[in-house]
Short mmCIF file of C-alpha atoms in Angstrom, two decimals:
data_model
loop_
_atom_site.label_atom_id
_atom_site.label_comp_id
_atom_site.label_asym_id
_atom_site.label_seq_id
_atom_site.Cartn_x
_atom_site.Cartn_y
_atom_site.Cartn_z
CA MET A 1260 -8.43 -3.41 20.12
CA LEU A 1261 -7.90 -0.08 21.85
CA LYS A 1262 -10.06 0.55 24.91
CA GLU A 1263 -11.74 3.94 25.14
CA SER A 1264 -10.97 4.17 28.87
CA GLU A 1265 -7.25 3.81 28.18
CA ILE A 1266 -6.81 6.39 25.40
CA LYS A 1267 -7.27 10.12 24.95
CA ILE A 1268 -6.99 12.73 22.20
CA GLY A 1269 -3.32 13.64 21.71
CA ASP A 1270 -1.96 10.17 22.52
CA ILE A 1271 0.96 9.24 20.29
CA HIS A 1272 2.19 5.80 19.21
CA THR A 1273 5.62 5.61 17.57
CA ALA A 1274 7.49 2.72 15.94
CA ILE A 1275 10.63 2.28 13.87
CA LEU A 1276 9.43 0.60 10.65
CA VAL A 1277 12.76 -0.29 9.06
CA GLU A 1278 16.41 0.52 9.62
CA ASP A 1279 18.75 0.79 6.62
CA LEU A 1280 16.18 -0.40 4.06
CA LYS A 1281 17.73 -3.05 1.83
CA ARG A 1282 17.17 -3.43 -1.90
CA THR A 1283 16.34 -7.06 -1.18
CA GLN A 1284 13.32 -6.03 0.90
CA ILE A 1285 12.10 -3.96 -2.05
CA VAL A 1286 12.53 -7.06 -4.23
CA GLN A 1287 10.60 -9.06 -1.62
CA TYR A 1288 7.73 -6.55 -1.84
CA ALA A 1289 7.81 -6.66 -5.65
CA GLY A 1290 7.38 -10.43 -5.51
CA ALA A 1291 4.60 -10.39 -2.92
CA SER A 1292 2.61 -7.52 -4.41
CA GLY A 1293 3.18 -8.41 -8.07
CA ASP A 1294 4.44 -4.92 -8.96
CA TYR A 1295 7.67 -5.61 -10.86
CA ASN A 1296 8.18 -2.07 -12.13
CA PRO A 1297 11.99 -2.00 -12.73
CA LEU A 1298 12.14 1.45 -11.07
CA HIS A 1299 12.03 -0.48 -7.80
CA THR A 1300 14.36 -3.38 -8.48
CA ASP A 1301 16.54 -2.73 -11.53
CA GLU A 1302 19.39 -0.34 -10.67
CA ILE A 1303 20.73 -0.26 -14.25
CA PHE A 1304 17.38 0.64 -15.84
CA THR A 1305 16.52 3.15 -13.11
CA THR A 1306 19.82 5.05 -13.18
CA GLN A 1307 20.67 4.84 -16.90
CA VAL A 1308 17.24 4.99 -18.56
CA ALA A 1309 14.82 6.56 -16.06
CA GLY A 1310 17.32 9.08 -14.66
CA TYR A 1311 16.95 8.44 -10.94
CA PRO A 1312 19.95 8.22 -8.58
CA SER A 1313 18.98 4.69 -7.52
CA VAL A 1314 16.06 2.30 -7.34
CA PHE A 1315 13.45 3.36 -4.78
CA ALA A 1316 10.75 1.68 -2.73
CA HIS A 1317 7.21 1.20 -3.98
CA GLY A 1318 4.95 3.78 -2.35
CA MET A 1319 2.85 0.81 -1.33
CA LEU A 1320 5.81 -0.71 0.52
CA SER A 1321 6.01 2.45 2.64
CA MET A 1322 2.25 2.30 3.15
CA GLY A 1323 2.49 -1.39 4.07
CA LEU A 1324 5.30 -0.78 6.56
CA THR A 1325 3.29 2.09 8.05
CA GLY A 1326 0.27 -0.22 8.19
CA THR A 1327 2.26 -2.62 10.36
CA MET A 1328 2.76 0.17 12.91
CA LEU A 1329 -0.93 1.00 12.67
CA THR A 1330 -2.37 -2.48 13.21
CA ASP A 1331 0.17 -3.17 15.99
CA TYR A 1332 -1.40 -0.15 17.72
CA VAL A 1333 -5.14 -0.41 16.95
CA GLY A 1334 -5.41 -4.22 16.81
CA ASP A 1335 -6.29 -6.80 14.17
CA GLY A 1336 -9.32 -6.31 11.94
CA THR A 1337 -10.33 -2.99 13.51
CA LEU A 1338 -9.45 -0.56 10.69
CA LYS A 1339 -12.35 1.19 8.98
CA LYS A 1340 -10.25 3.54 6.83
CA TYR A 1341 -6.58 4.00 6.01
CA GLY A 1342 -5.33 6.56 3.50
CA VAL A 1343 -2.00 8.18 2.71
CA ARG A 1344 -0.20 10.66 0.47
CA PHE A 1345 3.27 9.74 -0.71
CA THR A 1346 5.16 12.95 -0.03
CA ASN A 1347 8.72 11.84 -0.75
CA GLN A 1348 10.49 8.84 -2.17
CA VAL A 1349 12.00 6.14 0.03
CA TRP A 1350 15.49 4.99 -0.96
CA PRO A 1351 17.63 1.98 -0.08
CA GLY A 1352 19.48 2.80 3.14
CA ASP A 1353 16.60 4.82 4.60
CA THR A 1354 15.48 4.37 8.18
CA LEU A 1355 11.78 5.05 8.66
CA THR A 1356 9.94 6.02 11.82
CA SER A 1357 6.18 6.31 11.99
CA THR A 1358 3.78 7.96 14.41
CA ALA A 1359 0.03 7.74 14.88
CA THR A 1360 -1.63 10.53 16.85
CA ILE A 1361 -5.18 10.29 18.18
CA ILE A 1362 -7.07 13.32 16.88
CA ASP A 1363 -10.66 12.30 17.67
CA ILE A 1364 -12.70 9.70 19.53
CA ARG A 1365 -16.30 9.53 18.34
CA GLU A 1366 -19.35 7.53 17.28
CA GLN A 1367 -19.74 6.20 13.72
CA ASP A 1368 -22.59 3.94 12.56
CA GLY A 1369 -23.33 2.88 16.13
CA GLU A 1370 -19.70 2.03 16.92
CA ARG A 1371 -17.03 3.85 18.91
CA VAL A 1372 -14.09 4.78 16.69
CA VAL A 1373 -10.79 6.62 16.91
CA ASP A 1374 -9.37 8.92 14.22
CA LEU A 1375 -5.62 8.92 13.81
CA GLN A 1376 -3.23 11.21 12.01
CA ILE A 1377 -0.25 9.36 10.58
CA GLU A 1378 3.20 10.47 9.58
CA THR A 1379 6.20 8.43 8.50
CA THR A 1380 9.55 10.18 8.32
CA ASN A 1381 13.02 9.21 7.16
CA GLN A 1382 16.36 9.60 8.96
CA ASN A 1383 16.53 13.26 7.86
CA ASP A 1384 13.16 13.96 9.48
CA VAL A 1385 11.55 14.39 6.06
CA ALA A 1386 7.97 13.08 5.80
CA VAL A 1387 7.64 10.28 3.26
CA ILE A 1388 4.01 9.50 4.12
CA THR A 1389 1.26 11.57 5.66
CA GLY A 1390 -2.17 10.15 6.21
CA ASN A 1391 -5.19 9.29 8.29
CA ALA A 1392 -6.89 6.23 9.66
CA THR A 1393 -10.06 5.35 11.50
CA ALA A 1394 -10.34 2.25 13.71
CA LYS A 1395 -12.97 0.63 15.90
CA ILE A 1396 -12.36 0.79 19.64
CA GLU A 1397 -13.87 -0.94 22.65
CA SER A 1398 -16.17 1.40 24.58
CA MET B 443 -9.45 -3.19 -15.17
CA ALA B 444 -11.46 -6.09 -13.92
CA ILE B 445 -10.29 -9.10 -11.95
CA ASP B 446 -12.60 -12.09 -11.91
CA LYS B 447 -10.88 -14.17 -9.25
CA PHE B 448 -8.52 -12.82 -6.63
CA LEU B 449 -7.85 -15.87 -4.46
CA VAL B 450 -6.93 -14.79 -0.94
CA GLU B 451 -4.55 -17.53 0.15
CA ALA B 452 -2.80 -18.00 3.50
CA SER B 453 0.66 -18.50 1.98
CA HIS B 454 0.31 -15.32 -0.07
CA ILE B 455 -0.75 -13.41 3.05
CA MET B 456 2.31 -14.79 4.87
CA MET B 457 4.66 -13.65 2.09
CA PHE B 458 3.00 -10.25 1.81
CA ALA B 459 3.17 -9.67 5.59
CA ARG B 460 6.87 -10.60 5.59
CA SER B 461 7.57 -8.08 2.83
CA VAL B 462 6.06 -5.24 4.88
CA GLY B 463 7.98 -6.25 7.99
CA ASP B 464 4.95 -7.61 9.82
CA ALA B 465 5.61 -10.55 12.16
CA ASN B 466 2.05 -10.59 13.57
CA PRO B 467 1.05 -14.31 13.87
CA VAL B 468 -2.50 -13.48 12.75
CA TYR B 469 -1.00 -13.42 9.23
CA HIS B 470 0.80 -16.79 9.33
CA ASP B 471 -0.17 -18.93 12.34
CA GLU B 472 -3.54 -20.59 11.79
CA GLU B 473 -3.84 -21.94 15.34
CA TYR B 474 -3.11 -18.53 16.85
CA ALA B 475 -5.44 -16.79 14.41
CA LYS B 476 -8.33 -19.20 15.12
CA LYS B 477 -8.18 -18.40 18.83
CA SER B 478 -7.85 -14.64 18.26
CA ASP B 479 -10.73 -12.14 18.03
CA VAL B 480 -10.73 -12.27 14.22
CA GLY B 481 -11.17 -16.08 14.17
CA GLY B 482 -8.71 -16.96 11.42
CA ILE B 483 -5.95 -15.69 9.17
CA ILE B 484 -6.85 -12.24 7.83
CA ALA B 485 -5.33 -10.02 5.15
CA PRO B 486 -3.12 -7.09 6.20
CA PRO B 487 -4.59 -3.62 5.48
CA THR B 488 -2.77 -3.05 2.17
CA PHE B 489 -3.02 -6.65 0.88
CA ALA B 490 -5.60 -5.70 -1.77
CA GLN B 491 -2.72 -4.14 -3.72
CA SER B 492 -1.49 -7.64 -4.53
CA SER B 493 -4.59 -8.23 -6.64
CA ALA B 494 -2.20 -7.22 -9.45
CA GLN B 495 -1.06 -10.87 -9.34
CA PHE B 496 -4.53 -11.88 -10.55
CA ASP B 497 -4.89 -9.29 -13.32
CA PRO B 498 -3.98 -11.27 -16.46
CA ASN B 499 -2.96 -8.09 -18.31
CA TYR B 500 -1.10 -6.29 -15.52
CA PHE B 501 1.65 -4.45 -17.41
CA LEU B 502 4.19 -4.25 -14.57
CA ARG B 503 4.80 -8.00 -14.68
CA PRO B 504 6.97 -9.75 -17.30
CA LYS B 505 4.66 -12.08 -19.24
CA VAL B 506 5.38 -15.73 -19.94
CA GLY B 507 6.26 -15.91 -23.64
CA GLY B 508 5.40 -12.25 -23.81
CA GLU B 509 6.54 -9.42 -25.97
CA GLY B 510 9.63 -8.50 -23.97
CA TRP B 511 10.22 -6.49 -20.85
CA PHE B 512 11.42 -2.92 -20.42
CA GLY B 513 13.91 -3.64 -17.63
CA SER B 514 17.63 -4.12 -18.24
CA GLY B 515 19.14 -7.20 -19.85
CA LYS B 516 21.91 -7.01 -22.41
CA GLU B 517 20.96 -3.34 -22.78
CA ALA B 518 19.95 -0.92 -20.01
CA SER B 519 16.40 -1.01 -21.36
CA GLY B 520 14.57 -3.77 -23.14
CA ALA B 521 11.32 -3.20 -24.94
CA LYS B 522 9.06 -0.23 -24.37
CA PRO B 523 6.52 -0.74 -21.61
CA SER B 524 3.46 -2.28 -23.19
CA SER B 525 0.24 -0.52 -22.54
CA GLY B 526 -2.60 -2.45 -21.06
CA SER B 527 -4.34 -2.82 -17.80
CA GLY B 528 -2.26 -1.38 -15.05
CA GLU B 529 -4.67 0.09 -12.58
CA SER B 530 -4.62 -2.93 -10.38
CA GLY B 531 -5.46 -2.49 -6.77
CA GLY B 532 -6.60 1.03 -7.38
CA GLY B 533 -2.94 1.86 -7.45
CA GLY B 534 -1.37 4.52 -9.55
CA ALA B 535 1.74 2.78 -10.81
CA ALA B 536 0.44 2.47 -14.35
CA MET B 537 -0.28 6.16 -14.35
CA GLY B 538 3.31 7.02 -13.49
CA LEU B 539 4.16 7.47 -9.84
CA HIS B 540 1.81 6.73 -7.02
CA ALA B 541 0.69 9.95 -5.28
CA GLU B 542 -2.03 8.79 -2.89
CA GLN B 543 -3.76 5.62 -1.80
CA HIS B 544 -6.90 5.27 0.31
CA PHE B 545 -8.66 2.15 1.57
CA GLU B 546 -12.11 1.85 3.10
CA TYR B 547 -12.72 -1.46 4.87
CA HIS B 548 -16.32 -2.61 4.81
CA LEU B 549 -15.96 -6.30 5.81
CA PRO B 550 -12.97 -8.42 6.90
CA VAL B 551 -10.94 -10.21 4.21
CA LYS B 552 -9.92 -13.72 5.31
CA ALA B 553 -7.77 -16.49 3.91
CA GLY B 554 -10.04 -18.59 1.72
CA ASP B 555 -12.05 -15.65 0.37
CA VAL B 556 -12.39 -15.27 -3.39
CA LEU B 557 -12.62 -11.62 -4.36
CA SER B 558 -13.45 -9.89 -7.60
CA ALA B 559 -12.53 -6.33 -8.45
CA THR B 560 -13.68 -3.64 -10.84
CA THR B 561 -11.93 -0.31 -11.39
CA LYS B 562 -13.44 2.93 -12.60
CA PRO B 563 -11.67 6.20 -13.34
CA GLY B 564 -12.24 9.04 -10.88
CA ASN B 565 -11.23 12.70 -11.05
CA SER B 566 -8.18 14.06 -12.86
CA TRP B 567 -6.35 17.36 -12.47
CA GLU B 568 -3.04 19.13 -13.24
CA LYS B 569 -0.50 20.99 -11.15
CA GLU B 570 2.86 22.67 -11.76
CA SER B 571 5.78 21.55 -9.58
CA LYS B 572 9.36 22.72 -9.16
CA ARG B 573 10.68 19.20 -8.54
CA ALA B 574 9.21 17.42 -11.57
CA GLY B 575 7.61 19.91 -13.99
CA LYS B 576 3.96 19.57 -15.01
CA LEU B 577 2.08 16.98 -12.95
CA LYS B 578 -0.97 15.16 -14.27
CA PHE B 579 -2.97 13.49 -11.51
CA SER B 580 -5.62 10.87 -12.11
CA GLU B 581 -7.73 8.88 -9.71
CA SER B 582 -8.99 5.32 -10.00
CA VAL B 583 -11.52 3.64 -7.73
CA THR B 584 -11.49 -0.13 -7.27
CA GLU B 585 -14.29 -2.04 -5.57
CA TYR B 586 -13.48 -5.46 -4.16
CA ARG B 587 -16.32 -7.89 -3.53
CA ASN B 588 -16.19 -11.28 -1.85
CA GLN B 589 -17.65 -14.64 -2.93
CA ASN B 590 -21.05 -13.57 -1.52
CA GLY B 591 -21.08 -10.43 -3.64
CA ASP B 592 -20.58 -8.20 -0.61
CA LEU B 593 -18.39 -5.10 -0.92
CA VAL B 594 -15.31 -5.68 1.28
CA ILE B 595 -12.85 -2.92 0.29
CA THR B 596 -13.02 0.31 -1.69
CA ALA B 597 -9.55 1.36 -2.83
CA THR B 598 -8.88 4.78 -4.32
CA GLY B 599 -5.51 5.35 -5.94
CA VAL B 600 -4.12 8.60 -7.28
CA GLY B 601 -1.39 8.37 -9.90
CA VAL B 602 0.78 11.18 -11.17
CA GLN B 603 2.56 11.50 -14.51
CA THR B 604 5.58 13.75 -14.16
CA GLU B 605 7.25 15.74 -16.93
CA ARG B 606 10.69 14.52 -15.76
CA ALA B 607 12.25 12.40 -13.04
CA VAL B 608 11.53 13.83 -9.60
CA ASP B 609 14.45 15.80 -8.11
CA SER B 610 15.21 14.55 -4.65
#
């Protein structure tokens, strides 16, 4: 858990989430999450029927990868809220980097919490996820 | 959509954490997790999405002995996607592409918990876009409760139906 005495508004945490995303990892996420939409795993269907240049990652895989960065930073079991918009698709071969920026430190329901702004970008510096999170901190 | 029994199991948590690139031992090492602040194996923040596994009618899963599957086989496309429950996890996949996802965490979710989930539709709206034509957004709100009936997670998903494939 983050300690209030060790953080301040404007602090930034950055992590590389994945380098050269493999189709197999997308398959792995399909199996774990139960979302077998062929748009994510079936290159033939996705290119020939759906009209996309390739399969692409589940939005929830990007959110999950970003969540790994987030909990590595704020600690286990401390999240109160975590929400994202999927602003661009994530393709096999992408390298994703994510940042969490502290935008507020405040009281909520008798607990000290931190508000974070989140952005995950690809290798072309295009945002694939933007979002927010709130986590408990130690006062 | 309603899910009666979403069994939160340690091995499923381990597999899910692996798939999102998370090596944190709190998701797979029971000894470590017991000694940690959270006191046992917990679910990662987006784990509720995998409740789709426990939705008997989830349409993005090929069914055993079912009516076919729309992915490629001999042909590039099999059957048409069957309609049915597809709002699992408050996600938007059934409604086309997933535009937004929000989780509120009320209580911890631990290995061994048995959750239930109910989904209700939220707002819907339309927007014009250069990259994909007319966009139809719709929201669904899923409440997850544990074996004691306590609300543990509220998940809000926003799905978007596009007029055509999104230009990238």
